[in-house]
Short mmCIF file of C-alpha atoms in Angstrom, two decimals:
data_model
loop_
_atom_site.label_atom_id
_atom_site.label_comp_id
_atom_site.label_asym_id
_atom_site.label_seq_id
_atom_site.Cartn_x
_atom_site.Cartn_y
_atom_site.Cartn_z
CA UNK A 3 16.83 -18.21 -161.02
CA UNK A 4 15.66 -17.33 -164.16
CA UNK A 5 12.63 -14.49 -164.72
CA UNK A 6 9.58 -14.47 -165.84
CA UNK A 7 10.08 -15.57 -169.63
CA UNK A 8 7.41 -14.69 -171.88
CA UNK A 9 7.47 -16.07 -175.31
CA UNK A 10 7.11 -14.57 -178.29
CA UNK A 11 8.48 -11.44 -177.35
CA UNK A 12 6.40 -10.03 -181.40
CA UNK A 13 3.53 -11.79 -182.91
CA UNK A 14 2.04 -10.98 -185.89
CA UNK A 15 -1.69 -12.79 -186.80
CA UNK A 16 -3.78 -11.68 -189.35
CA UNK A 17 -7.23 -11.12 -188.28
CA UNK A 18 -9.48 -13.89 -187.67
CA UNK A 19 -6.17 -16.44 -186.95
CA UNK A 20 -5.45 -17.41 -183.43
CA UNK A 21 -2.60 -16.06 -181.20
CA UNK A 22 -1.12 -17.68 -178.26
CA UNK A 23 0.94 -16.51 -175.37
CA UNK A 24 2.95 -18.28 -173.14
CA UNK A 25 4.62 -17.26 -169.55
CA UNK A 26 6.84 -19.28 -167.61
CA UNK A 27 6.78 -17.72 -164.08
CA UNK A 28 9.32 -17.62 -162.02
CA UNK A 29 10.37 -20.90 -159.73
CA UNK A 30 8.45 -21.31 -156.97
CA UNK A 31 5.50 -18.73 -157.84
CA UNK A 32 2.66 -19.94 -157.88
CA UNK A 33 0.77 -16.72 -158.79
CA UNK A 34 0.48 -15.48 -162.63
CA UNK A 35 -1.39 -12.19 -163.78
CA UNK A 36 -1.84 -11.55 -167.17
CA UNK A 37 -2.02 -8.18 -167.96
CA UNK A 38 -2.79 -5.77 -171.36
CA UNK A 39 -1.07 -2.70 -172.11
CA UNK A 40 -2.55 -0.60 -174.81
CA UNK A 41 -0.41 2.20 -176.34
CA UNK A 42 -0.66 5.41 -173.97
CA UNK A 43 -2.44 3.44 -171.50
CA UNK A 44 -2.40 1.77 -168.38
CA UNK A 45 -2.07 -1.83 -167.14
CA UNK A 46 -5.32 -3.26 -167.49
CA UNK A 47 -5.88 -6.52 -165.38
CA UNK A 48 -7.39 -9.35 -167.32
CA UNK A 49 -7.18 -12.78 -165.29
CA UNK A 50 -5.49 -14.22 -162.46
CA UNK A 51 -4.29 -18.15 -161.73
CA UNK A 52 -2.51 -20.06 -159.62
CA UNK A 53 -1.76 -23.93 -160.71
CA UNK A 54 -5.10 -25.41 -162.59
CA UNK A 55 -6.94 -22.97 -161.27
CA UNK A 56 -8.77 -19.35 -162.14
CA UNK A 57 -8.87 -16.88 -159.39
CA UNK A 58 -10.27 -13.92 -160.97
CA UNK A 59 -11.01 -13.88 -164.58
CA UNK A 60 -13.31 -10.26 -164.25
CA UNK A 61 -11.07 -8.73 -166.67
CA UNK A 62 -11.04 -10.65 -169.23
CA UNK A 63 -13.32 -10.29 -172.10
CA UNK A 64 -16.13 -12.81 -172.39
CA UNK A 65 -15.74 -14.29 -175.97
CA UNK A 66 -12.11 -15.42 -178.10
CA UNK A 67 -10.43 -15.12 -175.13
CA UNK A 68 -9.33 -17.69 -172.24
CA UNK A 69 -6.36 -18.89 -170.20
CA UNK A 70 -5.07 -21.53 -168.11
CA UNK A 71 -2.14 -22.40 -165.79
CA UNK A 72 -1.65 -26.17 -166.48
CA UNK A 73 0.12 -28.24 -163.56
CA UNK A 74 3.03 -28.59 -165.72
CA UNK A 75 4.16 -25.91 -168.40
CA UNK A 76 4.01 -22.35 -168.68
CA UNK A 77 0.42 -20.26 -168.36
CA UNK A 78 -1.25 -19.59 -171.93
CA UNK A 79 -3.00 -16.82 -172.88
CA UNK A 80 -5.02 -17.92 -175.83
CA UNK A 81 -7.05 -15.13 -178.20
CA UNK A 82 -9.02 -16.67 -180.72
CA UNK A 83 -10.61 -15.15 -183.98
CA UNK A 84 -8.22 -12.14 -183.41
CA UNK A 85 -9.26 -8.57 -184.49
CA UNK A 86 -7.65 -5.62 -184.88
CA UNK A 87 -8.37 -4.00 -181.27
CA UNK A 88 -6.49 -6.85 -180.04
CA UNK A 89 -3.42 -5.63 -180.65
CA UNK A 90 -1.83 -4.82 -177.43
CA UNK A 91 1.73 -5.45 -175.13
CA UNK A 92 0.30 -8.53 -173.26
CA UNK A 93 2.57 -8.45 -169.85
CA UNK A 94 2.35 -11.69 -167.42
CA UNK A 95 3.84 -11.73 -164.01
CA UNK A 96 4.25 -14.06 -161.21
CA UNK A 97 4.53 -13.97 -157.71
CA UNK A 98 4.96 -15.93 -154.40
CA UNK A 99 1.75 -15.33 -152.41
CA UNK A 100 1.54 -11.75 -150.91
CA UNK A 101 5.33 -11.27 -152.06
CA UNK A 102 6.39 -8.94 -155.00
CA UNK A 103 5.17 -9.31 -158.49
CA UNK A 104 8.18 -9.87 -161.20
CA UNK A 105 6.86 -9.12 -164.70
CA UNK A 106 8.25 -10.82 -168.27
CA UNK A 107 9.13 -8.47 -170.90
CA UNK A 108 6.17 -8.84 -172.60
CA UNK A 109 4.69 -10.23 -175.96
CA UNK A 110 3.95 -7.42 -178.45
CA UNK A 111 0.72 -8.74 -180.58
CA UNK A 112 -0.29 -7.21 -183.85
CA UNK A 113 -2.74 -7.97 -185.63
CA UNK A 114 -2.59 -7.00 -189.39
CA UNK B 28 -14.20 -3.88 -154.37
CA UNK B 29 -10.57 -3.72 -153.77
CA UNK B 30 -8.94 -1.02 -155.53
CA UNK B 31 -6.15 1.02 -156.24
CA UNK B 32 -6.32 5.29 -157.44
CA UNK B 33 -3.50 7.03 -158.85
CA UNK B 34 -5.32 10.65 -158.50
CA UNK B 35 -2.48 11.88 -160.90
CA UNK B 36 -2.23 10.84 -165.27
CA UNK B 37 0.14 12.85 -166.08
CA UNK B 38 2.85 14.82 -164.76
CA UNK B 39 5.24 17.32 -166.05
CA UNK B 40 7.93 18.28 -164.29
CA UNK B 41 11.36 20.44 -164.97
CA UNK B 42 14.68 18.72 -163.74
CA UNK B 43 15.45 18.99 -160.28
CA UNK B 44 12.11 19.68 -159.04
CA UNK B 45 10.64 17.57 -156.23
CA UNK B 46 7.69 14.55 -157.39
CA UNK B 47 5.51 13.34 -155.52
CA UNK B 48 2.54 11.12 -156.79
CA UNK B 49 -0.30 9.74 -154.89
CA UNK B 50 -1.71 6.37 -154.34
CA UNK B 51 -4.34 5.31 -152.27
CA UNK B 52 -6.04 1.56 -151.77
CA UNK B 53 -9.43 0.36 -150.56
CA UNK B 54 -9.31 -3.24 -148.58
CA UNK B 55 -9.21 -3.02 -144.89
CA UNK B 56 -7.27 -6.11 -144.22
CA UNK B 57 -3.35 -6.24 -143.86
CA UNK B 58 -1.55 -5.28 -147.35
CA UNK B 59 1.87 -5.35 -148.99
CA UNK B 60 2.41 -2.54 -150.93
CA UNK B 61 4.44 -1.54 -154.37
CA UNK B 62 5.94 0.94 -156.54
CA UNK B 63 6.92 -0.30 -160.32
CA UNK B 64 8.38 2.06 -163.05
CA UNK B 65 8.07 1.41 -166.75
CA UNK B 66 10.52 2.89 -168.76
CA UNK B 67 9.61 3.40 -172.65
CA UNK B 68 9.11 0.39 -174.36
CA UNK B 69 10.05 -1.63 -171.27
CA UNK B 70 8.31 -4.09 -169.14
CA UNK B 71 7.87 -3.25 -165.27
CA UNK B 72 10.49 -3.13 -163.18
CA UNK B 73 10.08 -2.93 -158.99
CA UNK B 74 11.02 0.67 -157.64
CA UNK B 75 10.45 -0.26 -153.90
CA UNK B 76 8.25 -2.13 -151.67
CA UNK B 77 6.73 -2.34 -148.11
CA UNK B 78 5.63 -5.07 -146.18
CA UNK B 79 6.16 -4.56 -142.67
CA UNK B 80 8.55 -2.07 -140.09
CA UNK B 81 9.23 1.76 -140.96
CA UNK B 82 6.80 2.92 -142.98
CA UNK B 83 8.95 5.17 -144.83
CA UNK B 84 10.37 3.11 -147.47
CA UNK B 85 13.62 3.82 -149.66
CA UNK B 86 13.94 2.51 -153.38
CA UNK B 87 16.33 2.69 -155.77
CA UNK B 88 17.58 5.84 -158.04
CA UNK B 89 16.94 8.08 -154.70
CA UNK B 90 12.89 7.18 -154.69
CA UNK B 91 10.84 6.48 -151.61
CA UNK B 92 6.96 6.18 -150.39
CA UNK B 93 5.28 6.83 -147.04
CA UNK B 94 2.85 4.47 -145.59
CA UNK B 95 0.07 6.17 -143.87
CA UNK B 96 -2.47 3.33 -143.18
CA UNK B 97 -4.87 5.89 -141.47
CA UNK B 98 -4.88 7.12 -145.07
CA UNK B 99 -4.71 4.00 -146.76
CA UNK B 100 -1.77 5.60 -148.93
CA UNK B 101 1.38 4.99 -150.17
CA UNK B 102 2.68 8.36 -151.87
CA UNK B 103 6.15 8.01 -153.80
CA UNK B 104 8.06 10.64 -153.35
CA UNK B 105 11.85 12.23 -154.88
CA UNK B 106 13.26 15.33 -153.90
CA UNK B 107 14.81 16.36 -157.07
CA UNK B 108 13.83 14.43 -160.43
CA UNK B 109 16.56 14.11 -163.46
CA UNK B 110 14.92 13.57 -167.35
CA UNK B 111 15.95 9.59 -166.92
CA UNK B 112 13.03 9.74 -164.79
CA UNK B 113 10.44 10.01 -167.44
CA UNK B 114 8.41 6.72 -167.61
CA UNK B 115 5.32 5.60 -166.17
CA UNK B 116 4.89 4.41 -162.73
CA UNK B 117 2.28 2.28 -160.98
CA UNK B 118 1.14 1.53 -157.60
CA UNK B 119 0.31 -2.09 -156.52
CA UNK B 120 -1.62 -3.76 -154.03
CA UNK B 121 -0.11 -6.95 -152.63
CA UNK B 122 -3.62 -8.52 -150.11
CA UNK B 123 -2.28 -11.63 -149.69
CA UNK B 124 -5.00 -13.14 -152.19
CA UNK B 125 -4.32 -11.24 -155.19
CA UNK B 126 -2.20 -8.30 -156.95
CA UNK B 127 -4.04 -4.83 -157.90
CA UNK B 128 -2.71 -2.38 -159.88
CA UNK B 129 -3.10 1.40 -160.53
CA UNK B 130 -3.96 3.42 -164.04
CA UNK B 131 -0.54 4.57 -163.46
CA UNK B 132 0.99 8.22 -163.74
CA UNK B 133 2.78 8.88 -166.57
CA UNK B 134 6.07 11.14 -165.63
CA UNK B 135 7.52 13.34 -168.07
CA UNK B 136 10.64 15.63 -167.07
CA UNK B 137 11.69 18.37 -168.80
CA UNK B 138 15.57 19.08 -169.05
#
């Protein structure tokens, strides 16, 4: 049983391009968090889905940003019109429901 | 609004010295509950867990946590730290509907 594969593990966009993050979750969860990590900082929650559905989007910004957890294919995280500040380790994880979370190692987005 | 405190950002500790660092939740209902580590420039990785049965919980690398649900806390705990140790660590929140996370504590140990 594979992990949670995230994918790119580095992207680099120049400002104002889009970037776009994918996350297989693990077989059989249902669950996937996507999560940003900004250097010295915590885990900051940004949206929650299970299959074709948003749970809890509150932490996700309002504009250039948006995901989705399509009934077939890995979760995207999709950042248009990127800027600077959006530079960031993006973590997803997946879980069963109300079991353990298993996280992907992460996609490292810079934006130049 | 559920919720999860790590009272504790940073912590400094020399080698062998006992950790412990505190997490508490807010939601009434019945909760699973989580310890991760992140090791520099690594993504998280589970330290231990508790869903049901003794409420003192071991992990791996000589960690553990008590469960005090009067308290609605789930302190980790190690009697005697090495400088591997150093990473950040976050508590988690399991209610059945959704995962929530701490700030995390980041754990620095001295040699």
């Amino acid at each position: 049983n594979a992990g949670v594969m995230q994918n790119p593990r580095h992207l680099v966009r120049r400002r104002g391009q889009e970037a776009r993050l994918r996350c297989s979750p693990m077989k059989g969860h249902s669950h996937v968090y996507w999560y940003r990590q900004l250097p010295e900082e915590g885990l900051k929650f940004m949206v929650y889905l299970q299959k074709e559905n948003i749970i809890d989007e509150s932490g996700m910004p309002k504009e250039r940003f948006s995901a989705e957890f399509p009934k077939e294919g890995p979760s995207i995280l999709r950042i248009q019109q990127v800027v600077r500040g959006d530079s960031a380790a993006y973590f997803c994880a997946s879980s069963p429901r109300g079991g353990e979370a298993f996280f992907g190692q992460g996609t490292r987005l810079t934006v130049v | 609004a559920q919720s999860v405190s790590q009272h504790n950002h940073h912590v400094i500790l020399s080698e062998a010295a006992s950790l412990e660092l505190g997490c508490n939740y807010s939601y009434g209902g019945t909760v699973n509950l989580f310890w991760y580590v992140q090791y520099p420039g690594q993504h998280l990785q589970l330290l231990l867990k508790y869903f049901s049965g003794d409420p003192l919980v071991k992990g791996i690398k000589g960690f553990e946590a008590e469960f005090i649900k009067s308290k609605f806390s789930f302190n980790l705990r190690k009697p005697s730290v090495q400088w591997s140790d150093t990473a950040e660590y976050f508590c988690a929140v399991n209610t059945g509907n959704q995962f929530y996370f701490g700030t995390g504590t980041s754990l620095t140990v001295i040699p």
